[in-house]
Every structure is written in C-alpha cells, then in structure tokens.
Short mmCIF file of C-alpha atoms in Angstrom, two decimals:
data_model
loop_
_atom_site.label_atom_id
_atom_site.label_comp_id
_atom_site.label_asym_id
_atom_site.label_seq_id
_atom_site.Cartn_x
_atom_site.Cartn_y
_atom_site.Cartn_z
CA MET A 164 0.12 -0.01 -0.07
CA ASN A 165 1.26 3.46 -1.30
CA TYR A 166 1.35 5.90 1.78
CA SER A 167 1.83 9.53 0.74
CA PRO A 168 2.64 12.13 3.74
CA SER A 169 0.62 14.99 3.75
CA LYS A 170 3.66 16.71 5.93
CA PRO A 171 7.83 16.05 5.50
CA ILE A 172 9.63 13.50 7.85
CA PRO A 173 12.22 16.02 9.22
CA LEU A 174 15.68 14.45 10.20
CA LEU A 175 15.88 13.92 14.37
CA PRO A 176 18.15 16.81 15.53
CA SER A 177 20.60 14.27 16.70
CA SER A 178 22.18 10.64 16.75
CA PRO A 179 22.74 8.44 19.84
CA GLN A 180 27.00 8.33 19.00
CA GLU A 181 26.92 12.48 18.87
CA SER A 182 28.59 14.22 21.95
CA PRO A 183 26.75 17.13 23.35
CA ASN A 184 29.00 19.80 21.12
CA GLN A 185 28.15 17.99 18.04
CA SER A 186 24.46 18.39 18.33
CA SER A 187 24.37 21.48 19.39
CA LYS A 188 25.48 22.32 15.91
CA ARG A 189 22.93 20.65 14.35
CA LYS A 190 19.35 21.78 13.10
CA LEU A 191 17.03 21.65 16.52
CA SER A 192 13.69 22.95 14.43
CA THR A 193 12.60 23.11 10.63
CA SER A 194 10.58 26.16 11.44
CA ASP A 195 11.51 29.33 9.54
CA VAL A 196 13.36 27.95 6.90
CA ASP A 197 14.39 29.60 3.85
CA CYS A 198 13.55 27.70 0.50
CA THR A 199 16.85 26.93 -1.39
CA SER A 200 14.99 27.31 -4.99
CA CYS A 201 12.76 30.81 -4.16
CA ASN A 202 14.39 31.96 -1.12
CA LEU A 203 10.95 32.46 0.41
CA VAL A 204 10.13 30.76 4.13
CA ALA A 205 8.71 27.60 3.68
CA LYS A 206 5.65 27.06 5.75
CA ILE A 207 6.41 23.18 5.51
CA PRO A 208 9.42 22.59 4.62
CA ILE A 209 10.55 19.76 2.82
CA LEU A 210 14.07 17.88 2.55
CA CYS A 211 15.34 16.97 -0.72
CA ILE A 212 16.76 13.33 -0.21
CA GLY A 213 18.84 14.07 -3.28
CA CYS A 214 21.07 17.06 -2.11
CA TYR A 215 19.74 17.41 1.78
CA ASP A 216 18.79 21.44 1.01
CA TYR A 217 15.49 22.37 1.78
CA PHE A 218 12.56 23.59 -0.42
CA CYS A 219 9.09 24.60 -0.20
CA ASP A 220 6.36 22.47 -1.40
CA ASN A 221 5.92 24.42 -4.73
CA CYS A 222 9.82 23.80 -5.45
CA ILE A 223 9.29 20.27 -4.72
CA ASN A 224 7.25 16.97 -5.29
CA LEU A 225 5.54 15.67 -2.29
CA LEU A 226 5.75 12.54 -3.41
CA GLU A 227 9.41 12.17 -5.19
CA ARG A 228 10.78 14.52 -2.43
CA LYS A 229 13.90 15.59 -5.25
CA CYS A 230 14.76 18.88 -6.38
CA LEU A 231 14.65 20.07 -9.69
CA ARG A 232 18.17 20.19 -10.07
CA CYS A 233 18.41 16.49 -8.53
CA LYS A 234 15.87 15.48 -11.08
CA THR A 235 17.79 16.93 -13.62
CA ASN A 236 21.49 15.72 -12.82
CA PRO A 237 21.02 12.49 -10.91
CA SER A 238 24.68 11.28 -8.54
CA PRO A 239 26.45 8.95 -10.98
CA GLY A 240 26.88 5.59 -9.41
CA SER A 241 24.87 6.00 -6.04
CA PRO A 242 23.87 2.36 -5.29
CA LYS A 243 20.23 2.31 -4.54
CA CYS A 244 17.71 0.78 -2.25
CA GLN A 245 16.89 -2.65 -3.45
CA VAL A 246 13.30 -2.38 -2.49
CA HIS A 247 12.54 0.56 -3.50
CA ASP A 248 15.19 1.67 -6.36
CA LYS A 249 15.64 4.91 -4.40
CA GLU A 250 19.06 6.11 -3.71
CA LEU A 251 20.44 5.47 0.07
CA ASN A 252 20.87 8.70 1.37
CA PHE A 253 20.15 8.07 5.12
CA PHE A 254 21.23 5.85 8.06
CA CYS A 255 19.42 3.92 10.23
CA LEU A 256 21.50 4.33 13.69
CA THR A 257 18.72 1.35 15.05
CA CYS A 258 20.22 -0.87 12.92
CA GLN A 259 23.11 -0.06 11.66
CA LYS A 260 22.47 0.12 7.79
CA GLU A 261 21.84 2.60 5.17
CA THR A 262 18.06 3.46 3.90
CA CYS A 263 16.44 5.27 1.46
CA ALA A 264 13.51 8.11 2.57
CA GLU A 265 10.93 5.16 1.56
CA CYS A 266 12.11 3.21 4.06
CA ILE A 267 12.20 5.34 6.88
CA LEU A 268 8.24 5.02 6.01
CA ASP A 269 8.49 1.51 5.86
CA VAL A 270 6.51 1.10 9.83
CA LYS A 271 7.58 -3.20 9.62
CA ASP A 272 11.05 -2.76 9.55
CA HIS A 273 11.75 0.56 10.83
CA LYS A 274 9.29 1.63 13.84
CA ARG A 275 10.34 4.02 16.09
CA HIS A 276 14.31 3.66 14.44
CA ILE A 277 16.55 6.47 15.06
CA PHE A 278 17.40 8.18 11.38
CA ASP A 279 20.50 10.64 10.09
CA ARG A 280 21.68 11.35 6.85
CA LEU A 281 24.18 9.28 5.34
CA ASP A 282 26.72 11.93 5.27
CA ALA A 283 26.19 12.84 9.03
CA VAL A 284 27.18 9.92 10.11
CA TYR A 285 30.10 9.56 7.53
CA LEU A 286 31.52 12.56 9.52
CA GLU A 287 30.94 11.52 12.84
CA LYS A 288 32.50 8.06 12.26
CA HIS A 289 35.74 9.81 10.13
CA ALA A 290 35.64 11.72 12.96
CA ILE A 291 36.45 9.02 15.22
CA THR A 292 39.32 7.81 13.51
CA ASN A 293 40.85 10.59 12.63
CA GLU A 294 41.37 10.93 17.18
CA LYS A 295 42.82 7.86 17.09
CA ILE A 296 45.63 8.51 13.68
CA LYS A 297 46.29 12.08 16.22
CA GLU A 298 46.87 10.22 18.80
CA ILE A 299 49.08 7.92 16.83
CA GLU A 300 50.96 11.25 15.17
CA LEU A 301 51.77 12.51 19.19
CA GLN A 302 53.56 9.41 19.61
CA ILE A 303 55.58 9.52 16.33
CA GLU A 304 56.62 13.22 17.88
CA MET A 305 58.22 11.04 20.78
CA LEU A 306 60.00 8.72 18.72
CA GLU A 307 61.27 11.80 16.41
CA LYS A 308 62.62 13.07 19.67
CA GLN A 309 64.58 10.15 20.13
CA THR A 310 66.52 10.18 17.00
CA GLU A 311 68.92 12.81 17.79
CA GLU A 312 70.48 11.02 20.56
CA SER A 313 70.17 7.82 18.63
CA GLU A 314 72.20 9.46 15.97
CA LYS A 315 75.02 10.51 18.18
CA ASN A 316 75.23 7.12 20.16
CA LEU A 317 75.38 5.87 16.54
CA THR A 318 78.42 7.94 15.48
CA LEU A 319 79.92 6.96 19.05
CA ILE A 320 79.46 2.86 18.33
CA LYS A 321 80.98 3.54 14.46
CA LEU A 322 83.96 5.01 15.79
CA THR A 323 84.66 2.80 19.04
CA GLU A 324 84.29 0.11 16.29
CA GLU A 325 86.87 1.33 13.95
CA ARG A 326 89.40 1.70 16.85
CA ILE A 327 88.91 -1.70 17.65
CA MET A 328 89.45 -3.16 14.08
CA THR A 329 92.33 -0.88 13.67
CA GLU A 330 94.16 -2.91 16.77
CA LEU A 331 93.12 -6.00 15.25
CA GLN A 332 94.30 -5.67 11.76
CA ALA A 333 97.05 -8.19 12.63
CA LEU A 334 95.16 -10.45 14.77
CA PHE A 335 92.77 -13.44 13.73
CA ASP A 336 89.81 -12.61 11.09
CA MET A 337 87.83 -14.77 13.86
CA ALA A 338 88.23 -11.39 16.47
CA LYS A 339 87.40 -9.40 13.71
CA SER A 340 84.67 -11.11 12.53
CA GLU A 341 82.95 -10.82 16.00
CA VAL A 342 83.47 -7.20 16.92
CA SER A 343 81.78 -6.52 13.43
CA GLU A 344 78.66 -8.66 14.64
CA ILE A 345 78.15 -7.07 17.79
CA GLY A 346 78.50 -3.41 16.27
CA GLN A 347 76.13 -4.25 13.14
CA GLU A 348 73.37 -5.42 15.71
CA LYS A 349 74.39 -2.35 17.79
CA ARG A 350 74.16 -0.06 14.28
CA GLU A 351 71.01 -2.14 13.15
CA GLU A 352 69.12 -1.22 16.17
CA LEU A 353 69.99 2.18 16.04
CA GLU A 354 69.05 2.70 12.20
CA LYS A 355 65.71 1.16 12.58
CA ARG A 356 64.89 3.34 15.93
CA ILE A 357 65.96 6.50 13.45
CA GLN A 358 63.86 5.33 10.63
CA LEU A 359 60.79 4.05 12.88
CA PRO A 360 59.30 7.82 12.47
CA ILE A 361 59.09 7.98 8.88
CA GLU A 362 58.21 4.52 8.47
CA ARG A 363 55.06 4.61 11.01
CA ARG A 364 53.92 8.34 9.33
CA ALA A 365 54.23 6.79 6.05
CA SER A 366 51.82 3.96 7.39
CA VAL A 367 49.55 6.59 8.62
CA LYS A 368 49.81 8.46 5.40
CA GLN A 369 48.63 5.15 3.97
CA LEU A 370 46.08 4.73 6.03
CA GLN A 371 44.31 7.95 5.30
CA ASP A 372 44.87 7.45 1.58
CA ASP A 373 42.82 4.07 1.93
CA ILE A 374 40.59 5.68 3.64
CA GLU A 375 39.52 8.63 1.50
CA ALA A 376 39.99 6.30 -1.56
CA ILE A 377 37.11 3.99 -0.67
CA GLY A 378 34.25 6.22 -0.15
CA HIS A 379 31.72 7.10 2.32
CA PHE A 380 29.70 3.88 1.79
CA ASN A 381 32.68 1.25 2.03
CA PHE A 382 34.28 2.80 4.85
CA ILE A 383 31.26 3.13 7.22
CA LYS A 384 31.32 -1.26 6.39
CA GLN A 385 35.20 -1.33 6.98
CA GLN A 386 35.38 1.37 9.69
CA GLU A 387 35.93 -1.34 12.32
CA ARG A 388 39.08 -2.75 10.05
CA PHE A 389 40.48 0.71 9.87
CA ASN A 390 39.96 1.12 13.40
CA ALA A 391 42.13 -2.25 14.30
CA GLU A 392 44.80 -0.96 11.91
CA CYS A 393 45.08 2.31 13.81
CA ASP A 394 45.10 0.18 17.20
CA LYS A 395 47.64 -1.62 15.82
CA LEU A 396 49.92 1.08 14.49
CA LEU A 397 48.91 3.12 18.12
CA GLU A 398 50.13 -0.23 19.75
CA GLN A 399 53.76 -0.80 17.47
CA CYS A 400 54.66 3.12 18.54
CA LYS A 401 54.46 3.04 22.33
CA GLU A 402 55.60 -0.86 22.31
CA PHE A 403 59.30 -0.14 20.00
CA SER A 404 61.88 -0.47 22.97
CA THR A 405 63.56 2.09 23.96
CA ASP A 406 66.48 0.93 26.13
CA PHE A 407 69.74 2.82 26.00
CA ILE A 408 72.18 1.55 23.62
CA ASP A 409 76.17 2.67 24.12
CA HIS A 410 78.95 1.45 23.06
CA TYR A 411 80.73 0.15 25.76
CA ASP A 412 80.01 -4.01 25.54
CA ILE A 413 81.88 -3.99 22.16
CA GLY A 414 84.59 -6.34 22.04
CA CYS A 415 85.98 -9.88 21.24
CA GLU A 416 88.13 -12.30 22.54
CA LEU A 417 91.14 -10.93 21.75
CA ILE A 418 90.07 -7.48 23.19
CA PRO A 419 87.36 -8.05 25.85
CA ALA A 420 84.83 -5.75 26.29
CA THR A 421 85.61 -2.69 28.75
CA LYS A 422 83.81 -3.42 32.20
CA LEU A 423 83.61 0.26 33.72
CA THR A 424 83.04 1.06 37.61
CA THR A 425 81.04 4.27 38.71
CA TYR A 426 82.18 6.53 41.61
CA SER A 427 80.65 10.37 42.15
CA ILE A 428 82.65 12.83 43.42
CA ASP A 429 81.36 16.05 44.76
CA CYS A 430 83.23 19.10 43.24
CA VAL A 431 81.42 21.93 44.58
CA ASP A 432 83.87 23.37 47.17
CA GLU A 433 87.36 24.42 45.44
CA LYS A 434 89.20 23.31 48.04
CA HIS A 435 92.51 20.56 47.83
CA GLU A 436 91.12 17.52 48.24
CA THR A 437 91.94 13.69 47.58
CA LEU A 438 89.36 11.03 47.01
CA ASN A 439 90.87 6.99 48.30
CA LEU A 440 89.25 4.58 46.34
CA THR A 441 89.87 0.68 45.76
CA LEU A 442 89.11 -0.76 41.74
CA ASP A 443 88.93 -4.91 41.13
CA ASP A 444 90.69 -5.15 37.57
CA SER A 445 89.53 -7.76 35.27
CA THR A 446 92.06 -10.53 36.28
CA GLY A 447 90.58 -10.19 40.00
CA ASP A 448 93.74 -8.47 41.29
CA THR A 449 93.05 -4.93 43.51
CA TRP A 450 94.46 -1.54 42.76
CA LYS A 451 94.61 1.63 44.89
CA MET A 452 93.62 4.62 43.26
CA SER A 453 93.50 8.69 44.28
CA VAL A 454 91.49 11.19 42.86
CA THR A 455 92.79 14.29 43.50
CA LYS A 456 91.10 17.99 43.34
CA GLY A 457 92.69 21.36 42.82
CA GLU A 458 92.91 23.20 40.08
CA LEU A 459 92.84 20.08 38.05
CA LEU A 460 91.29 16.99 38.62
CA SER A 461 93.96 13.91 38.69
CA LEU A 462 93.96 10.18 38.92
CA ILE A 463 96.61 8.31 40.75
CA VAL A 464 96.71 4.63 40.20
CA ALA A 465 99.07 2.04 42.42
CA PRO A 466 99.07 -1.91 42.43
CA ASN A 467 97.77 -3.12 45.80
CA GLU A 468 100.62 -4.10 48.02
CA ASN A 469 99.43 -7.64 48.61
CA VAL A 470 99.85 -8.28 44.90
CA PRO A 471 103.23 -9.51 43.86
CA LEU A 472 104.44 -6.84 41.28
CA ILE A 473 104.79 -7.76 37.98
CA THR A 474 106.67 -4.88 35.82
CA SER A 475 106.80 -6.19 32.43
CA HIS A 476 102.83 -6.48 31.74
CA LYS A 477 101.11 -3.64 30.42
CA PHE A 478 97.53 -2.47 31.85
CA LYS A 479 95.24 0.05 30.32
CA VAL A 480 93.04 2.40 32.41
CA THR A 481 90.26 3.64 31.12
CA THR A 482 87.96 7.08 32.78
CA GLU A 483 85.43 8.52 31.39
CA ILE A 484 83.52 11.42 33.08
CA SER A 485 80.11 11.72 32.45
CA HIS A 486 77.76 14.36 30.22
CA ASN A 487 74.15 14.49 29.30
CA ASP A 488 75.19 14.97 25.88
CA ILE A 489 76.72 11.55 25.70
CA SER A 490 78.88 13.01 22.65
CA LYS A 491 80.78 15.34 24.91
CA SER A 492 81.99 12.70 27.53
CA LEU A 493 85.34 12.74 28.24
CA ARG A 494 87.01 9.61 27.64
CA LYS A 495 90.88 8.92 27.79
CA ARG A 496 92.59 5.62 28.13
CA PHE A 497 96.45 4.88 29.68
CA VAL A 498 99.01 2.01 29.56
CA ILE A 499 100.66 1.67 32.66
CA GLN A 500 102.47 -1.62 34.68
CA ARG A 501 102.23 -2.49 37.70
CA LYS A 502 103.78 0.85 39.34
CA MET A 503 102.36 3.91 40.34
CA MET A 504 101.49 6.45 38.34
CA GLN A 505 99.63 9.62 37.94
CA PHE A 506 97.46 11.18 35.44
CA GLU A 507 95.35 14.49 34.26
CA LEU A 508 91.84 13.83 33.69
CA ALA A 509 90.04 17.48 33.42
CA THR A 510 90.50 20.82 34.69
CA ILE A 511 88.07 22.26 36.88
CA ASP A 512 86.95 25.01 35.14
CA GLN A 513 86.27 22.88 32.35
CA LEU A 514 84.17 20.63 34.45
CA THR A 515 81.85 23.52 35.71
CA SER A 516 82.00 25.68 32.22
CA GLY A 517 80.90 22.49 30.39
CA GLY A 518 78.18 20.84 31.89
CA TYR A 519 79.68 18.01 33.12
CA LEU A 520 78.15 18.48 37.17
CA GLU A 521 74.98 18.07 38.10
CA SER A 522 74.05 19.33 41.85
CA GLY A 523 77.61 19.76 42.72
CA SER A 524 78.73 16.45 41.70
CA MET A 525 80.37 14.57 38.62
CA THR A 526 79.87 11.00 37.81
CA LEU A 527 83.30 9.33 36.84
CA HIS A 528 83.71 5.46 34.76
CA ILE A 529 87.01 3.68 35.90
CA ALA A 530 88.29 0.21 33.99
CA ILE A 531 91.62 -1.21 34.63
CA GLU A 532 92.43 -4.64 32.29
CA PRO A 533 95.44 -5.95 30.72
CA LEU A 534 96.60 -4.24 27.04
CA ASN A 535 94.96 -7.07 25.28
CA VAL A 536 94.45 -10.91 25.34
CA VAL A 537 97.92 -11.73 25.14
CA GLU A 538 99.33 -9.30 28.08
CA ALA A 539 96.39 -10.97 30.19
CA TYR A 540 97.64 -14.10 28.97
CA ASP A 541 101.41 -13.49 29.71
CA TYR A 542 99.94 -12.02 33.19
CA TYR A 543 97.85 -15.52 33.81
CA LYS A 544 101.07 -17.34 33.29
CA ASP A 545 103.02 -15.80 35.41
CA LYS A 546 100.27 -15.57 38.20
CA ALA A 547 100.48 -19.29 37.52
CA VAL A 548 103.90 -20.01 38.66
CA LEU A 549 103.67 -17.94 42.09
CA LEU A 550 100.78 -20.95 42.90
CA LYS A 551 102.76 -23.78 41.08
CA LYS A 552 103.05 -25.19 44.79
CA SER A 553 99.63 -24.77 45.84
CA LEU A 554 98.30 -25.60 42.29
CA ILE A 555 100.11 -29.04 42.88
CA HIS A 556 99.01 -29.69 45.98
CA HIS A 557 95.24 -29.27 44.75
CA LYS A 558 95.99 -31.03 41.84
CA ASN A 559 97.04 -33.98 44.25
CA LEU A 560 93.55 -33.90 46.20
CA LEU A 561 91.95 -33.18 42.87
CA ASN A 562 93.10 -37.03 41.68
CA ALA A 563 92.13 -38.25 44.95
CA SER A 564 88.60 -37.15 44.30
CA ASN A 565 88.30 -38.22 40.85
CA GLU A 566 89.07 -41.83 41.65
CA SER A 567 86.71 -41.90 44.04
CA CYS A 568 84.22 -40.40 41.83
CA ASP A 569 85.05 -42.59 38.83
CA ALA A 570 84.47 -45.72 41.64
CA THR A 571 81.18 -44.01 42.02
CA LYS A 572 80.66 -43.58 38.56
CA LYS A 573 80.95 -47.38 37.25
CA ASP A 574 78.44 -48.29 39.53
CA THR A 575 75.93 -45.70 39.18
CA GLU A 576 75.95 -45.96 35.15
CA LYS A 577 74.95 -49.40 35.01
CA ASN A 578 71.66 -48.53 34.71
CA PHE A 579 72.15 -45.31 32.52
CA SER A 580 71.10 -45.53 28.96
CA VAL A 581 73.85 -44.22 27.43
CA GLY A 582 73.84 -42.42 24.01
CA TYR A 583 76.77 -40.58 21.73
CA TYR A 584 77.04 -37.70 19.26
CA LEU A 585 79.83 -36.54 17.03
CA LEU A 586 79.78 -33.01 16.28
CA ASP A 587 81.87 -31.62 13.41
CA TYR A 588 84.76 -29.52 14.55
CA SER A 589 84.09 -26.83 12.05
CA SER A 590 80.94 -26.39 13.68
CA ILE A 591 82.55 -25.14 16.67
CA GLN A 592 85.01 -23.07 14.74
CA LYS A 593 82.00 -21.09 12.37
CA GLN A 594 80.05 -20.55 15.91
CA ALA A 595 76.51 -21.07 14.67
CA LYS A 596 73.66 -19.29 16.25
CA SER A 597 71.67 -22.38 16.43
CA GLY A 598 71.90 -25.51 19.14
CA PHE A 599 72.99 -29.16 17.69
CA ILE A 600 70.59 -32.00 18.51
CA SER A 601 71.75 -35.62 19.64
CA PRO A 602 69.69 -38.27 18.38
CA ASN A 603 67.27 -40.04 21.05
CA ILE A 604 67.73 -42.52 23.65
CA ILE A 605 65.03 -44.16 25.66
CA ASP A 606 65.27 -45.09 29.31
CA PHE A 607 63.67 -47.94 31.54
CA ASN A 608 60.44 -45.96 31.74
CA GLY A 609 60.02 -45.51 28.18
CA ASN A 610 60.65 -42.13 28.17
CA GLU A 611 62.88 -40.38 25.23
CA TRP A 612 65.67 -37.86 26.07
CA LYS A 613 67.56 -35.60 23.81
CA MET A 614 71.21 -33.35 24.19
CA GLU A 615 71.25 -29.85 23.19
CA ILE A 616 74.72 -28.07 22.19
CA LYS A 617 74.59 -24.54 22.25
CA PHE A 618 76.96 -21.42 22.37
CA ASP A 619 76.78 -19.02 25.25
CA ARG A 620 78.54 -15.38 26.26
CA ASP A 621 79.97 -14.79 29.91
CA GLU A 622 80.49 -11.56 31.50
CA SER A 623 83.40 -11.05 30.18
CA ASN A 624 82.13 -11.86 26.28
CA LYS A 625 83.93 -15.09 26.22
CA ILE A 626 82.68 -17.93 24.07
CA LEU A 627 81.25 -20.91 26.09
CA LEU A 628 79.87 -24.53 24.75
CA SER A 629 76.82 -25.27 26.92
CA ALA A 630 75.24 -28.87 27.53
CA TYR A 631 71.91 -29.64 28.37
CA ILE A 632 69.98 -32.84 28.73
CA PHE A 633 66.14 -32.38 27.99
CA PRO A 634 62.84 -34.44 27.46
CA ALA A 635 61.86 -35.66 23.61
CA ARG A 636 58.89 -37.67 24.40
CA ILE A 637 57.21 -38.14 27.93
CA ILE A 638 55.35 -42.18 27.88
CA THR A 639 55.20 -42.55 31.73
CA THR A 640 54.23 -38.56 33.26
CA SER A 641 54.28 -39.39 36.99
CA GLU A 642 56.78 -37.10 38.91
CA ASN A 643 58.88 -40.09 39.75
CA SER A 644 59.64 -41.02 36.41
CA ARG A 645 60.48 -37.29 35.23
CA ARG A 646 62.72 -37.31 37.52
CA CYS A 647 66.13 -38.35 36.43
CA ALA A 648 70.07 -38.46 37.23
CA TYR A 649 71.79 -37.76 33.89
CA PHE A 650 75.55 -36.79 32.75
CA ILE A 651 77.08 -35.51 29.96
CA GLU A 652 80.74 -36.02 29.02
CA LEU A 653 83.25 -34.25 26.61
CA MET A 654 85.53 -37.14 25.29
CA HIS A 655 89.21 -36.42 25.57
CA SER A 656 91.97 -38.63 24.40
CA ASN A 657 93.72 -37.97 27.56
CA PRO A 658 91.08 -39.73 30.24
CA ASP A 659 92.39 -36.96 32.87
CA GLU A 660 91.00 -34.58 30.50
CA ILE A 661 87.93 -35.63 30.14
CA ILE A 662 85.06 -33.13 30.58
CA ARG A 663 81.90 -34.50 32.32
CA GLY A 664 79.20 -33.02 34.59
CA PHE A 665 76.86 -35.07 36.70
CA ALA A 666 73.09 -33.93 38.13
CA GLU A 667 69.45 -35.41 39.16
CA ASN A 668 66.50 -32.89 38.68
CA LEU A 669 62.75 -33.49 38.20
CA PHE A 670 61.74 -32.28 34.32
CA ASP A 671 58.75 -30.69 33.11
CA GLU A 672 56.49 -32.07 30.36
CA SER A 673 56.94 -28.78 28.83
CA GLY A 674 60.42 -30.29 27.61
CA LEU A 675 62.78 -27.66 28.95
CA GLY A 676 66.31 -28.87 29.29
CA ARG A 677 68.36 -29.22 31.99
CA GLY A 678 72.29 -28.98 32.74
CA TRP A 679 75.35 -26.74 32.22
CA LYS A 680 75.75 -23.19 30.73
CA GLY A 681 79.49 -22.74 30.29
CA PHE A 682 80.41 -26.91 30.26
CA VAL A 683 83.43 -25.96 28.67
CA GLU A 684 84.97 -22.93 26.79
CA ARG A 685 85.04 -22.76 23.40
CA LEU A 686 88.77 -21.98 22.89
CA ARG A 687 89.64 -24.67 25.13
CA VAL A 688 88.22 -27.07 22.81
CA LEU A 689 89.40 -25.16 19.39
CA ASN A 690 93.02 -25.28 21.20
CA ASP A 691 92.87 -28.52 22.51
CA VAL A 692 93.54 -31.33 19.82
CA GLY A 693 93.00 -34.62 22.32
CA PHE A 694 89.38 -33.05 22.00
CA VAL A 695 89.61 -34.17 17.92
CA ARG A 696 89.20 -37.44 16.50
CA ASN A 697 88.91 -37.50 12.75
CA GLY A 698 87.57 -34.01 12.35
CA LYS A 699 84.71 -34.69 15.25
CA ILE A 700 84.23 -34.07 18.75
CA SER A 701 82.73 -36.68 20.58
CA PHE A 702 79.91 -36.34 23.67
CA ARG A 703 78.22 -39.31 25.70
CA TYR A 704 75.28 -38.74 27.55
CA GLY A 705 72.94 -40.66 29.63
CA VAL A 706 70.19 -41.02 31.29
CA ARG A 707 68.63 -42.90 34.36
CA PRO A 708 65.11 -42.26 36.34
CA SER A 709 65.12 -42.39 39.96
CA ALA A 710 62.55 -44.45 40.55
#
C-alpha cells in the first residue's frame, strides 16, 4: 500500500553517538526555513533526498522528495535501495545500515528507529577514526625526539668499532668478525629507531589515503577494520623498545669489552681534596686509586701492596667523565705497568663551564684491564708460576677425588641409558647461532631424551659451549618417572682431560632442559687437539630414572 505523507518527515536533531557539542551544531527545528530555490520562507519545509537542502512545497514534488536540480542531474554511481529503487541517502542508527527515504516510512522494518543523513553519519565516524590517527601522530613525535640521541650513539659506536678493528688488523679474522657482528647489531637497531618515525608516518599516510579512496559507503562498512589498523599502529609505537644502547660492551676474545665501575665525586668546593678508592681489575687483582681535586682533577693509580709486583705486563686504564650529552663525555685511556702512575683527567674550570656537574657532583667511570688478550695470557701464566706449589697440592687432592668419583660412577652407570653424539669440529669454529641436537635415547620407563649443545657468552664476552639434557617425548608422566639422574661427557684422548658433568633433576613435561651453561670454553676445545678425532668431537650422555 502506498502512503503519501501530508507533511515532510524531518530529520532527528542528533544521533546517540553524537557528543553534546556536535548535537548543538545541528538544526533543532525546521521552522522558519528559507526555500533553497525561491528563497521564500517555507511553511512546510521539505528535505530533498538528493542534495539535503530544504524547499517549499511549490519547488519540490512531495511524493518524489527531489528538487528539480537533483532530478535533472542525478548522482552517478550512487547505490540504490533494492526494495524501493531509491538512493540510499539516509542511515538507520538502530539497524546500523543505509536506507532510502521510502525505508523511513516502512513501519514494519524500521518502527520507532532513529535515522540520520548518511553524510552526517560518515563525518561523525570519520572524526572518531581521525582522533585515533592524531594519537598515533603524538606517539610518532615522541619517537622523533629520540632520533638525535640515537644518531649520536650511532656515531660513537661506529668510532669505537673502527678503533677496535684497527687494533685487530694483524690478529685473527675470527676476532674481527666477532667485533663486526656486535657493532652491526647495534647499528641496525639504532638505524631502525632512526627510521621508525618515517616508517610510521608513511603507514599513517597510506591509511589515510585508503580511507579517502574508498568513499563513504565502503568506509562505513570497513570502519572496524580501519580502527583495528589504527590500534595496531598505536600499539607498535608504544611498544617499541627505547632501551639505551651504548658503545661500552663492544669487544671480542682478543680485546674484551671494557667493564666500567662508577663513582660519584663532589666538586662543589674549590679546596684541594683527595678521594681514596679501590678497584678490582678484570683479572681479579685490586688497585689503589686516588682522585685529587685542586685546579686540576688527577687520578693516581697504584697496585695493591698484597699483589706481587710484575712490571713486564701492560694494563690499560680507561676513564670517562659523564655528560648529559653522551657525545661530549670525556673519555681517556692510559697504558700503565704495575707501578704508581698519575694522570690528568680535566681542569675544574672545564668541568664547571662544560656542564659536567650535576648538583655539584660529577660521575666518573673507571676500568683497569690487561692491554689485550696476549698481555692477559702472559700475566696469568706468570701468576700461575707463583701459585704452582699450591696448585700441585690441590691437583693431588683432585686426583684422589676423581678416583673416588670414578669408582662411584662405574657403579651408578650400570642402569643408565647411554648415547653418543659426534659433532663436526668445523661447527665449533663457525660458531653457529642455533644449537646442535643429538639423536634420542630411551630410558627404562620408555621416556625419550635428547642432548643439546649451544653457544653462550659469559660476562667477559667469552664464548662457551653449553650442554643440556631435555625430554623429547614423555610416555610415563608421573613425577617419579620424570625425576632423572643424567650425565654429559666431552671425550678426550687423555682420560684425565675428559670434561664431565653429573646431576639429578625433576624435568617438566613442557620439555625444558637441564644441564650446564658454560660446560666448557670454546677456545679450550679449539686449542686442544685431544678433543678432536677424525675431524669430530665426541659427546657421551646418559639418563637414568630415579625411581
């Protein structure tokens, strides 16, 4: 049944999604509205469903609800209602779907529903998405503020890497590769941080272009997808790591990374003062230091009286006076032998005027270590001579303990499930990042086990071979069956040099391994041909359920 309204159906003043500010901008009444065509006051204003302007009943057909302009130049390509074949110029806020003018009159489908103009709904939803984009842009601005500091850090890291590479010019290519690897990781991370704001802005620009390109109708249908993309970009900006990346831990096996100790020194008073400190170097020996403050800030370094005087070996002293701008930090290096020496760090005027003091105090970092790995090796060798008698005594005790351990081991290994694993010697030389997994062995409860060999680094940046036992498949899941004794051995042509470990643990069903981080130093394996047979090194491992 066709229904012809005697009066126009005005739009509601606001929709549920609108804020008070938005609704106040909308027309609350259609009284005293001028006709768009004749400019006379329309007693009964009628809204054109094509251009959304108001007309009087003389300038628009009440049934078609289209002005002459819209009837003459209809909007090309606009989708139409499948039921009434009318343009979808309205939006039902209750059903969340587009409607035509006839649909508003359909009491059956839209009884007491709330309607609004389609372009108004588009603007409201578009504004919500724009707010999310603005929030992303604020986060990008915060990331951009960190770019300058990252660029300075990047420069320092490059300079440090170049210095170390120069020292390694005549040494092993393997050591150079290690330094390059660490520096590359830091450079890539900092370059990534520098590029991040640019990439995020490009993503936001692409998102905005996509929104503008799809039109009103498709945007409304896909708004949830665009909002999800906005939330994802916002989360990526917030979650990006801003951990400080510095240049201190660049090093290798030949020239280890410098480990600095930090002191805070009061520089408020101009009187002469001496601050006495003690510092352990990287070899474990203690040094006495004195920081003297007058017109100059000086450092006096001397070996501890309890340490035997070994004058032939060279050590390096690294000092750094911190500055808020890391590129201005005063970093100096001095080469010394085991005798008292004095160095000038800075003038008090330089510290005061240069911004090195914070609340009257400065931060001083100091490290003492052998000049390089060759000096460290010679020093340890001489130190070992001084301790030779004590070592011989301890070796005799160790041999007696090993004999007792071997006797116990032969008795306990009777019920072990034992496997062997041969690892190519070249794999140890290449220092692969992934670990090496052995074949399975089956214990007496039917559970299957594997051994894993992987590379790790200690605090001194030395590379270690770590060994772990972990369950490959659990058949019997009781706690008693998962509590196992296990051993791992790195075989050697000399039985006294075999590296072995023995332990007992409760294993998780999740497959977590147990064993030894730092089972043996990689250099020890590389430098001892006794570990190698036919180009391979051999591991022996076993598992025995405790119950």
